[in-house]
XYZ file of C-alpha atoms in Angstrom:
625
model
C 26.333 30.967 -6.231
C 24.468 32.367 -9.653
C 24.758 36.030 -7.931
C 28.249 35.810 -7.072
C 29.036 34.398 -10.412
C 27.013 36.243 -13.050
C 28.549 38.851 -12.920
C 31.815 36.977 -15.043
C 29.733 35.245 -17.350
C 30.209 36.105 -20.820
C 27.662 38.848 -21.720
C 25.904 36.508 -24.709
C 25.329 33.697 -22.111
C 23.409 35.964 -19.730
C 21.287 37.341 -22.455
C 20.058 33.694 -23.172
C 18.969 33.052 -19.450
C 16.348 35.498 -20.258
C 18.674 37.884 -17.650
C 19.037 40.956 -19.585
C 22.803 42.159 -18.763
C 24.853 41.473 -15.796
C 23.867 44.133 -13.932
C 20.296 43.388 -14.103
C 21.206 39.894 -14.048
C 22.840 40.421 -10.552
C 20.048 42.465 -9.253
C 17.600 39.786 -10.139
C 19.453 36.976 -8.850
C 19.954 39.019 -5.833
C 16.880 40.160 -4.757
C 15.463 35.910 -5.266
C 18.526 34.873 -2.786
C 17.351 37.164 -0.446
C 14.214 35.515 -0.488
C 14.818 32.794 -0.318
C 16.603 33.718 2.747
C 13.567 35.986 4.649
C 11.712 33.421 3.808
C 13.878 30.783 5.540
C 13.615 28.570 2.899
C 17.357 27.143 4.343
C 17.281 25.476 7.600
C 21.169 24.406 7.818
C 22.915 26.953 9.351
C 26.464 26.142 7.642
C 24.544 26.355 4.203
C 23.175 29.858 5.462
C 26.156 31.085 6.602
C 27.934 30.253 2.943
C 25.449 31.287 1.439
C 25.594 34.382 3.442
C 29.757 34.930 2.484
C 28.377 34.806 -1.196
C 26.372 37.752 -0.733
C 28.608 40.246 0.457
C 29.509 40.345 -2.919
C 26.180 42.676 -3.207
C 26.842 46.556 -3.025
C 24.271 48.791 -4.998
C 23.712 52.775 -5.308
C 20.960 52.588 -2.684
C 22.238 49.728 -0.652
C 26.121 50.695 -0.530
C 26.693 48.385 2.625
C 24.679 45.678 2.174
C 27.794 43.304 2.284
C 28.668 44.364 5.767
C 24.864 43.142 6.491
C 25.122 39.629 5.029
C 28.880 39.453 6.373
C 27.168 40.303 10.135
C 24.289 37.490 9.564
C 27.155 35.111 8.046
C 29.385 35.489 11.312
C 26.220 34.757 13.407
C 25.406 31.200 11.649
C 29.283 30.758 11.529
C 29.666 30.880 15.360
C 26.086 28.729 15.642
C 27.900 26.148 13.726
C 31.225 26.224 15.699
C 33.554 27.371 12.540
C 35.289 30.075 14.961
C 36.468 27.893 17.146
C 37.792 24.955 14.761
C 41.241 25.094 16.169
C 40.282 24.386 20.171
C 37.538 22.136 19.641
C 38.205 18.425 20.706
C 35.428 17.085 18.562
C 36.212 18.899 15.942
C 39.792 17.918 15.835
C 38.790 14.142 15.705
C 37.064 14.751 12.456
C 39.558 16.073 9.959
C 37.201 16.801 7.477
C 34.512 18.973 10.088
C 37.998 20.667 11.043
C 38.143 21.414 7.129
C 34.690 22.565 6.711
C 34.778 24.955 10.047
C 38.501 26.454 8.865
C 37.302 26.730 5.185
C 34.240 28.846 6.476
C 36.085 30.582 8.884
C 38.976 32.461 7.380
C 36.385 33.530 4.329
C 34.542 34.875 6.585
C 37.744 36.515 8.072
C 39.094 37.387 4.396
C 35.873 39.308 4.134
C 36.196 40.759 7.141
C 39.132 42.794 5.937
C 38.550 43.359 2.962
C 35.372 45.204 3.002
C 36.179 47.573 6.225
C 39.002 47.974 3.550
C 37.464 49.419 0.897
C 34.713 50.679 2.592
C 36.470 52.873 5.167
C 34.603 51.311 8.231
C 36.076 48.965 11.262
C 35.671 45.678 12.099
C 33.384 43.126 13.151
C 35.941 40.767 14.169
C 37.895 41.962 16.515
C 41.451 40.538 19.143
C 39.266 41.576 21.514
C 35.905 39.059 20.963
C 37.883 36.132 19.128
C 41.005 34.459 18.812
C 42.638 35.381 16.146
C 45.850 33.388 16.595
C 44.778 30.866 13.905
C 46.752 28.717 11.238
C 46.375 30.261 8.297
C 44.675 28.281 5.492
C 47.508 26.208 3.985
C 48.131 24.075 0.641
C 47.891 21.327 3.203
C 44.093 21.952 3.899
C 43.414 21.890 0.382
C 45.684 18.702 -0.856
C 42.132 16.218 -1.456
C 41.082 18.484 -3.997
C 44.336 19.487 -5.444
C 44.493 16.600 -8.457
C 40.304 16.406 -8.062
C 40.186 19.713 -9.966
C 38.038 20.066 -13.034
C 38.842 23.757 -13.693
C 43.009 23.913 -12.895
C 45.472 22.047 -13.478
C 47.774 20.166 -10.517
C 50.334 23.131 -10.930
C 47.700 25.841 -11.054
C 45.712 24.477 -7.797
C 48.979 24.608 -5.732
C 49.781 28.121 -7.081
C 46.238 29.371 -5.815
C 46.580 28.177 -2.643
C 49.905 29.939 -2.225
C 47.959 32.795 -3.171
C 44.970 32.415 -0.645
C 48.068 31.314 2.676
C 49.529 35.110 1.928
C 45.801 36.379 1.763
C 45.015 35.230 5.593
C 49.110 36.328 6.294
C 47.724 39.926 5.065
C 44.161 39.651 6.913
C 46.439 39.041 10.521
C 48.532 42.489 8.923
C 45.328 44.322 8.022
C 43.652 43.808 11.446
C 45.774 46.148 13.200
C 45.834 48.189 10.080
C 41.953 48.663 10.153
C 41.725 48.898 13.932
C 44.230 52.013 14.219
C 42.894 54.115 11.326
C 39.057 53.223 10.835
C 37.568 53.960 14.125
C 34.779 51.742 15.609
C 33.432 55.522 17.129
C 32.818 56.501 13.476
C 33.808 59.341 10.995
C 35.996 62.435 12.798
C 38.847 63.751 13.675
C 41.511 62.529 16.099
C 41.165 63.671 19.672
C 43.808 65.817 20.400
C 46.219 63.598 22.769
C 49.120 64.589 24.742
C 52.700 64.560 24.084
C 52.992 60.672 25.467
C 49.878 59.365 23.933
C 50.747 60.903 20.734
C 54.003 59.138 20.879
C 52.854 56.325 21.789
C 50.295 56.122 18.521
C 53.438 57.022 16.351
C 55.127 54.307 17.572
C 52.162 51.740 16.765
C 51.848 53.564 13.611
C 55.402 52.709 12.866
C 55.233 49.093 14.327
C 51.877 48.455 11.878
C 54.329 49.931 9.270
C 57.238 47.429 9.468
C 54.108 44.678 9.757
C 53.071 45.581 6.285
C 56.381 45.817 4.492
C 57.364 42.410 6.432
C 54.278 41.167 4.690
C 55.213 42.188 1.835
C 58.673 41.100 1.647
C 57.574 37.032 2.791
C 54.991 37.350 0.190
C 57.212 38.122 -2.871
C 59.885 35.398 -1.362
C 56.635 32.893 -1.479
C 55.244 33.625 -5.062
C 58.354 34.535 -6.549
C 58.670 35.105 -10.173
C 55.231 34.083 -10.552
C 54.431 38.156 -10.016
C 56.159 38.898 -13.105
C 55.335 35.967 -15.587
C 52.511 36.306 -18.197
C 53.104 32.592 -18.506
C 50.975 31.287 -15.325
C 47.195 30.753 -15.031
C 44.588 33.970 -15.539
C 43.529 33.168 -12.587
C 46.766 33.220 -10.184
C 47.644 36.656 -11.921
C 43.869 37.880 -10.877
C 44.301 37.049 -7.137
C 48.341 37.711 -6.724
C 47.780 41.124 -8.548
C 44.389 41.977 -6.319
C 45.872 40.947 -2.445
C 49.287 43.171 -3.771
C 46.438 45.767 -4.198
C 45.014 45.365 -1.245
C 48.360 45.443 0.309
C 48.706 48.913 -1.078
C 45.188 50.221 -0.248
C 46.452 49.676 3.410
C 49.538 51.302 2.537
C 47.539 54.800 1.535
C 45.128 54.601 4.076
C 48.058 54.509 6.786
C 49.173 57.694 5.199
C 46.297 59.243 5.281
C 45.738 58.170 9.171
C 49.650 59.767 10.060
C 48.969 63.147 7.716
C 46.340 64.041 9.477
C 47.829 62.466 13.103
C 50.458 64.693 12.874
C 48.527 67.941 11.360
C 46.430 67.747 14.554
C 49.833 67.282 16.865
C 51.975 69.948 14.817
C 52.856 71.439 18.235
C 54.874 68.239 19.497
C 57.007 68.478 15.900
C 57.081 71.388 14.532
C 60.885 70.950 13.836
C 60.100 67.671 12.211
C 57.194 68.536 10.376
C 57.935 69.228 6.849
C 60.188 66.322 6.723
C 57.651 64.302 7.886
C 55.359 65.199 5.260
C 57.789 64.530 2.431
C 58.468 61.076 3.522
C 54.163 60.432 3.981
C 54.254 62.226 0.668
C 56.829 59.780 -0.872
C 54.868 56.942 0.798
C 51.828 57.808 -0.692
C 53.527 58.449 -4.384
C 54.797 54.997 -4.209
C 51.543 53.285 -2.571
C 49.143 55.388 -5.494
C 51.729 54.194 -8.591
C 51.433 50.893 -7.750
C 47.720 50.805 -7.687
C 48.242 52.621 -11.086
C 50.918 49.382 -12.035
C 48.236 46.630 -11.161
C 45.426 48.446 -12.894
C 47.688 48.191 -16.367
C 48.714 44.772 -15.538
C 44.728 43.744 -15.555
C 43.852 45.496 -18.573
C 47.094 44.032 -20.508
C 46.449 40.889 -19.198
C 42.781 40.801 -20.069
C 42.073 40.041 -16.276
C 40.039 43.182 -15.682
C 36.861 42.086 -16.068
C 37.561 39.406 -13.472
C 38.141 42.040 -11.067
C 35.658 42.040 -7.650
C 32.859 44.761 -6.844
C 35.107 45.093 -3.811
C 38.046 46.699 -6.677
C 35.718 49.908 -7.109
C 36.340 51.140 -3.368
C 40.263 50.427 -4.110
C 41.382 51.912 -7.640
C 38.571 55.620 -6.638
C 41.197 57.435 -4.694
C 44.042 56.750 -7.423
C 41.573 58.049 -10.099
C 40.856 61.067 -8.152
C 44.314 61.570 -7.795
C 45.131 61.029 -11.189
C 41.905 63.350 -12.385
C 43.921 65.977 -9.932
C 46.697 65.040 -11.698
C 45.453 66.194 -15.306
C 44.171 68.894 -13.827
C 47.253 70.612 -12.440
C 49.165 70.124 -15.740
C 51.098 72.713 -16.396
C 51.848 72.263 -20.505
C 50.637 70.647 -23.470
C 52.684 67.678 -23.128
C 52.550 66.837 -19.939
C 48.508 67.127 -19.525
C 48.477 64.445 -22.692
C 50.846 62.032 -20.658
C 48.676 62.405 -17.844
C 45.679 61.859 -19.574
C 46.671 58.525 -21.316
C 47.740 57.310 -17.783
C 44.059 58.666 -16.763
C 42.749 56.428 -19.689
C 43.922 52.945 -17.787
C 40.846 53.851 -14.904
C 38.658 55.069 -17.581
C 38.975 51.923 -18.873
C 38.601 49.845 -15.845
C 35.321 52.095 -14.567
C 33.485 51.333 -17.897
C 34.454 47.395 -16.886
C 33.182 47.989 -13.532
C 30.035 49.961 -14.842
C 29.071 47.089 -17.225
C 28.553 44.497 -14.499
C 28.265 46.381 -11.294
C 25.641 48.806 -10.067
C 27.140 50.619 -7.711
C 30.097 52.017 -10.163
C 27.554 55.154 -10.597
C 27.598 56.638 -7.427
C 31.280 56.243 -7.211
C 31.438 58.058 -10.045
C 29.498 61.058 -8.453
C 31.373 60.970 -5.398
C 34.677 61.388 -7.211
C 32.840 64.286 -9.221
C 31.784 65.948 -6.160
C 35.115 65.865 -4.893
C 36.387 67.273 -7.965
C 33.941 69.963 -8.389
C 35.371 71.308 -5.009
C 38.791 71.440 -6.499
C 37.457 73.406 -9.021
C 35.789 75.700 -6.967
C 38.745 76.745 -5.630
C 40.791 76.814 -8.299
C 43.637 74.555 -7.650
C 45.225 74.380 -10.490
C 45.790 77.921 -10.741
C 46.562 78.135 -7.379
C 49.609 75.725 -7.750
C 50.506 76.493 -10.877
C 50.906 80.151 -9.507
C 52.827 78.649 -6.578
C 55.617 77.151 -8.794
C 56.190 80.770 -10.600
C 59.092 81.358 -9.173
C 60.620 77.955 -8.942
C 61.677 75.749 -12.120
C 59.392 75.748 -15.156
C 60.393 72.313 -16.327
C 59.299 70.845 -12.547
C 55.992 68.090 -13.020
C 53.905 69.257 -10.396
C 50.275 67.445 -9.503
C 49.013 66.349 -6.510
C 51.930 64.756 -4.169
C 53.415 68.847 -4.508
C 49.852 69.961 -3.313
C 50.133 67.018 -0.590
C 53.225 68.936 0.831
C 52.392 72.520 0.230
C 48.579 72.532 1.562
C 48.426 68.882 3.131
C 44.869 69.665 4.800
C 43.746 70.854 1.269
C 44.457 66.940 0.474
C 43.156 65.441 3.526
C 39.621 67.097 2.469
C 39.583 65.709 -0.514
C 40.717 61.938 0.290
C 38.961 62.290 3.787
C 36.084 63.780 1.551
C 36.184 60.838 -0.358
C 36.846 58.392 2.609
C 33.682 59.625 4.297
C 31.225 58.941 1.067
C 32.439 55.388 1.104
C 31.868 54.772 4.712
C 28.295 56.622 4.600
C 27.162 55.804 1.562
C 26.620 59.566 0.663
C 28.422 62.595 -0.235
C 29.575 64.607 2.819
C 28.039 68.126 3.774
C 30.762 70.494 5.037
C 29.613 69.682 8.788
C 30.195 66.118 8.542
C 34.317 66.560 8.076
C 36.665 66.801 11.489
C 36.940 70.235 12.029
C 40.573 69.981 11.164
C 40.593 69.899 7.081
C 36.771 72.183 7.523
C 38.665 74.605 8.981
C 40.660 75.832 5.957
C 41.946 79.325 5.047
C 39.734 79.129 2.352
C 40.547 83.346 2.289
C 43.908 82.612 2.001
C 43.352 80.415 -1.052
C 40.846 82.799 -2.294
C 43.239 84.987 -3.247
C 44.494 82.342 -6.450
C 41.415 82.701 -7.404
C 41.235 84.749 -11.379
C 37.858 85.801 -12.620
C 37.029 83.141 -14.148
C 37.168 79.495 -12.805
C 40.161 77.421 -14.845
C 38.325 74.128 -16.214
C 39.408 71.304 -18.018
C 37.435 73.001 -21.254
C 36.913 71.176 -24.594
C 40.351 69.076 -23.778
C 41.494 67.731 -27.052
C 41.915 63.798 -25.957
C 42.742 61.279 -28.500
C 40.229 59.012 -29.554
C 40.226 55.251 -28.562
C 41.612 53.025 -30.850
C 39.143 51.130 -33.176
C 40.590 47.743 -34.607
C 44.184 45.704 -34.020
C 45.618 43.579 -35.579
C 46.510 39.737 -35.312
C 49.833 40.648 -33.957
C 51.499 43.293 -33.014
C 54.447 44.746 -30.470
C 53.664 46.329 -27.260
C 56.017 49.109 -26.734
C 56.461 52.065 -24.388
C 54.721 55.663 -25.266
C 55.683 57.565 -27.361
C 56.694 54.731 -29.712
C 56.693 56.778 -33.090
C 59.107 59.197 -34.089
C 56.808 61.315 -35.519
C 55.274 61.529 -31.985
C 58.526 62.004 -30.562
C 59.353 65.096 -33.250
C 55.809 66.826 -31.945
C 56.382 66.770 -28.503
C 59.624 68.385 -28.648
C 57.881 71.356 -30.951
C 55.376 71.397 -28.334
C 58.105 71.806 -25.822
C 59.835 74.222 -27.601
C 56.840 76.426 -27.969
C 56.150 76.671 -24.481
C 59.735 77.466 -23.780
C 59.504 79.976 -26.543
C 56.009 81.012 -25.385
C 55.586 80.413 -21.369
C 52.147 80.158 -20.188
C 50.776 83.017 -18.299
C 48.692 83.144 -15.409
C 46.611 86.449 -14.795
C 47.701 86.865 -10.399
C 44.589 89.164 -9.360
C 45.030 91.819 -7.383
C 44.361 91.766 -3.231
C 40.909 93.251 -3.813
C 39.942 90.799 -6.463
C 37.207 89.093 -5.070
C 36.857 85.191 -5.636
C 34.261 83.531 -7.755
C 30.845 82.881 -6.987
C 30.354 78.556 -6.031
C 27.576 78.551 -8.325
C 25.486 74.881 -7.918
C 26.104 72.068 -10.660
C 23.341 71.700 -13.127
C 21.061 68.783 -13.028
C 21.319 65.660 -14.699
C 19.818 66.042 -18.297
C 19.691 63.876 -21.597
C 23.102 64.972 -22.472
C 24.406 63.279 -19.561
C 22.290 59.764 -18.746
C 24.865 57.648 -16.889
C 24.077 59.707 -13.672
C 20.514 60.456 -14.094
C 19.557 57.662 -11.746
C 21.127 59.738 -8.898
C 18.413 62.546 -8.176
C 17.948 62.767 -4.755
C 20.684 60.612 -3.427
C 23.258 63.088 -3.277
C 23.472 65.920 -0.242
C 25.204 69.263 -1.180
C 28.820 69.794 -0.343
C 29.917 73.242 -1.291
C 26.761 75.921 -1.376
C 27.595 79.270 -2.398
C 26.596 82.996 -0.838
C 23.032 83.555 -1.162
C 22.646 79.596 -2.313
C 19.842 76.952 -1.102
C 21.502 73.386 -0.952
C 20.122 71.505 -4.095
C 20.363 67.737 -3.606
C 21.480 65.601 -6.337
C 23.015 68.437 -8.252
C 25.224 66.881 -10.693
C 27.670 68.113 -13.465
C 26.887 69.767 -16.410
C 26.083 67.436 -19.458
C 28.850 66.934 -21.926
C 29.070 67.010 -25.912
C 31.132 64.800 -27.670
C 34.921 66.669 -28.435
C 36.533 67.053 -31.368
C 39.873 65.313 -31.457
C 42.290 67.337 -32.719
C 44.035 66.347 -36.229
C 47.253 67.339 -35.004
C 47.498 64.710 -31.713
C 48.670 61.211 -33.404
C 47.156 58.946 -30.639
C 49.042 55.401 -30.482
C 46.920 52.781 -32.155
C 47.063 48.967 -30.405
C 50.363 48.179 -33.107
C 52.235 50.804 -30.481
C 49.950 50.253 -27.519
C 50.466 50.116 -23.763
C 53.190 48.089 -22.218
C 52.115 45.103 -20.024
C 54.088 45.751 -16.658
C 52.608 43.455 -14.335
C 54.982 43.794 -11.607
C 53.193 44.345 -8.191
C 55.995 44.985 -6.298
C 57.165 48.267 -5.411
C 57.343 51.011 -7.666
C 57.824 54.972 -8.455
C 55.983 56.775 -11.296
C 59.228 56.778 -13.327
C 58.461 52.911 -13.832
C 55.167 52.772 -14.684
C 55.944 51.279 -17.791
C 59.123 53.264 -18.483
C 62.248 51.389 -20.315
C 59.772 48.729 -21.018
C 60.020 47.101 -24.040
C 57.911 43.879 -24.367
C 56.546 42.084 -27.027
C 52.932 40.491 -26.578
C 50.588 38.295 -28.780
C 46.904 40.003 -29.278
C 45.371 37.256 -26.974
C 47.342 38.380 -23.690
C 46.083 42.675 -23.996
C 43.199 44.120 -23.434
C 42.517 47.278 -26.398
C 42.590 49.857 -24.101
C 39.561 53.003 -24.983
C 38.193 49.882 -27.466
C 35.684 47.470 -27.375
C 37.692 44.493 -28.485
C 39.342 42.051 -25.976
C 37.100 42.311 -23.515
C 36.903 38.621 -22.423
C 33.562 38.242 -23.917
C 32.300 38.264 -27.867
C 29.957 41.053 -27.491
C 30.306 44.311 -27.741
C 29.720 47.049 -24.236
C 29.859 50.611 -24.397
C 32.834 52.315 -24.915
C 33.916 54.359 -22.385
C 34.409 57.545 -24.350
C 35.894 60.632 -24.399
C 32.807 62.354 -22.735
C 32.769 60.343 -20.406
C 36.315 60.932 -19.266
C 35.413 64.631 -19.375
C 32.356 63.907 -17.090
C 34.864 62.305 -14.361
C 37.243 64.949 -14.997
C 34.423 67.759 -14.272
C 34.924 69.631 -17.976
């Protein structure tokens, strides 16, 4: 219980346990539970397997899957102590409070179940096939002795959490066949080409797992009701409503994901169908990916986010790629600096992460490494030199680049998907043959002279102080903000940006490696070694653990008025479903200090002490600059 808790103790408290920070205070407490444990220092087998459930809260940089081991030995004292079979067991059902115990122990072990093949991109332990997984779900009932016994929550509070916890194990039943269609128990790799009845057959299960999910979904929001949208209720009901809605859309993306490339591999069975297919997937995705963005505000405004699981890392990595692709393929001033304060909300929820959790570093460098692909081939010229002849005032970022080179996307997300489940960064063997198999000639040919990078971007500087009160409105709030981003527009319409199209024989850069880790960038320097080499250039040896270049602090241009916390972010902590144009548009909401989290600052934290800001070079290091 001291591992799975320290890590949401107040940073001052863990420093006077003689525990350093939370991070080594978690690794500490970790590696004496463990043992404790090889030392068999606990006889009971329900108090192992607990015990066990607690500590698949552990996920390192060198032990990425360690949860799925403790989950494994927590299953196997679960069924020694009869919990999985609580609900057909005579003796168990004369004994209300064994019953309790057994169901208790049970579905967390089943809530665990799900959500770490999840995040983690792998397939179940517990499976329709080896148990019985038509179970009552875990009901305010089971918990009414403890409901006015509480000496954390109120009454009121208790009942709301157990709402919260019954649509949980109503979303582990959805998840099951979500998990068992698109993570394979076989492993990482491409689907097996099927025939023109099997392949309909999957569509249709697809579909059916589909209307499962948004059936969920709609019971769920008819059960919590307008507790999703009130600031008013408990910290702690916001925490868990907000992170099974995130879950919920995790599954929604990774069923995307699983039909894209399902239907890339079957093109010949639809090839009438096929680009309408992709724009629905595409608007599925959009949707799924801006709500993850939605809940990700809602924690930092609600000063929730340092609540937030290990687990959380594996969910919000794909929407900060995206959104790092996002900022990437910008295509003005203006738009790259709306994109960029959007970026800012997982900046600021990775430097929460890194604070407390270990493994937040190699995520990191996985999301680089994906990245540094990107740049290798140039998207953002590529697409930018795509849209030429179409509209100049169209936003185009990565949903566009889902549509016009979907297998482009599937390497990256699949790229992505495949360090997770792993533990390591892919080489180009590893991928299904599919997304491998790219006309990388064909894209070649964007390709100018020099790379395009994200070079010396101008971002505005995280806010400093606040003050005791202030209004939260949408961005841009000032109307001298408002007057410079209509110059800027008016520039570029005077002055269109220009991009050099090289000529057929124009041959495409060199993949040179990525620099080493070095003094000017520490965070990753723990990572030599760890990480195999993706993308190797002509003439190249694969260098493990080659990492980006090290970064030097920007300077912020005079001329971009950032919004200080008086005009700061809008809470929108709706987790319902959402497009970008509401992420926080038409919002205007007025919030006291106490309910926001400083976004880019070190104040409002949830703790006293001060962490390290995540800064501006530290953005650029995600965003490969």
């Amino acid at each position: 219980m001291l591992f799975a808790s320290c890590a949401f103790v107040p940073a001052k408290v863990v420093k006077l346990a003689g525990l350093g920070d939370s991070r080594t205070a978690r690794n500490t407490l970790y590696s004496q539970a463990k043992l404790l444990f090889d030392l068999k220092g606990e006889k009971d087998v329900l108090a192992k397997a607990q015990g066990a459930v607690l500590l698949t809260y552990q996920s390192s940089s060198i032990e990425l899957h360690s949860g799925s081991v403790w989950l494994t030995i927590a299953i196997q004292n679960a069924m020694i102590y009869g919990a999985h079979s609580y609900n057909r067991d005579n003796e168990t059902n004369n004994e209300p409070n064994l019953r309790n115990t057994k169901k208790r122990l049970w579905w967390s072990i089943l809530l665990r179940d799900r959500i770490l093949p999840l995040g983690l991109r792998r397939h179940l332990q517990i499976t329709p096939q080896n148990f019985n997984l038509s179970l009552d779900c875990f009901t305010e009932d089971d918990l009414e002795d403890e409901i006015h016994h509480s000496q954390v929550y109120n009454p009121e509070t208790k009942r709301l959490l157990a709402r919260v916890l019954y649509i949980q194990c109503k979303l582990a039943i959805v998840l099951t066949g979500v998990i068992m269609l698109v993570y394979s128990p076989n492993g990482f790799g491409q689907p097996i080409f099927m025939n023109e009845d099997a392949f309909l057959r999957t569509v249709s299960e697809l579909e059916d797992v589909r209307a499962n999910l948004a059936q969920w979904s709609n019971d769920a929001k008819a059960i919590l009701g307008s507790i999703l949208h009130s600031d008013k209720v408990h910290e702690s009901v916001a925490l868990y409503s907000g992170l099974t809605f995130l879950y919920y859309h995790a599954a929604r993306l990774a069923l995307c994901h699983f039909e894209a490339l399902t239907i890339e591999v079957h093109q010949v069975y639809i090839q009438e169908s096929h680009n309408k297919l992709l724009e629905r997937i595409r608007d599925e995705l959009e949707n799924a990916a801006s709500c993850i963005t939605n809940s990700v505000k809602g924690f930092l405004t609600r000063g929730i986010a340092r609540h937030l699981p290990i687990s959380a890392i594996a969910y919000t990595a794909l929407p900060l790629l995206l959104n790092a692709l996002d900022v990437k393929l910008s295509s003005s001033t203006s738009q790259t600096a709306t994109r960029q304060r959007r970026f800012r909300y997982y900046a600021e929820i990775m430097q929460l992460y890194r604070d407390r959790y270990d493994g937040t570093d190699g995520v990191a460098v996985f999301i680089q490494q994906a990245l540094k692909f990107a740049d290798n081939l140039n998207i953002s010229i590529m697409f930018q030199q795509t849209q030429c002849g179409a509209n100049a005032s169209e936003s185009y970022g990565w949903p566009e680049m889902f549509t016009s080179e979907p297998r482009l996307y599937l390497r990256l997300s699949l790229t992505l998907d495949y360090a997770f489940t792993r533990g390591y960064f892919p080489k180009d063997a590893d991928l299904p043959a599919l997304i491998r198999e790219l006309d990388v000639k064909n894209l070649a040919k964007y390709s100018p002279e020099i790379p395009l990078m994200l070079e010396d971007p101008e971002l505005p500087a995280p806010p400093t102080k606040q003050d005791a009160d202030h209004e939260m409105r949408d961005i841009p709030e000032t109307e001298e903000q408002q007057n410079q981003e209509q110059e800027v527009q008016q520039v570029e319409q005077e002055q269109p940006e220009r991009f050099t199209v090289p000529s057929a024989g124009t041959p495409s850069p060199s993949l040179d490696p990525i620099p080493t880790s070095s003094p000017g960038n520490p965070t990753l320097f723990d990572f030599h070694g760890m990480v195999e080499p993706y993308y190797v250039g002509q003439n190249q040896s694969p260098i493990s653990a080659q990492l980006p270049v090290p970064f030097q602090d920007h300077s912020i241009s005079s001329a971009y008025h950032f919004q200080t916390l008086d005009n700061a972010y809008p809470d929108y902590f709706s987790f319902g479903d959402t497009t970008p144009e509401s992420l926080g548009m038409d919002q205007e909401t007025n919030y006291h200090s106490d309910r926001m989290t400083g976004l880019g600052s070190n104040t409002k934290l949830g703790c006293s002490d001060e962490i390290t800001l995540w800064t501006d070079s530290m953005l650029n290091e995600i965003l490969g600059a």
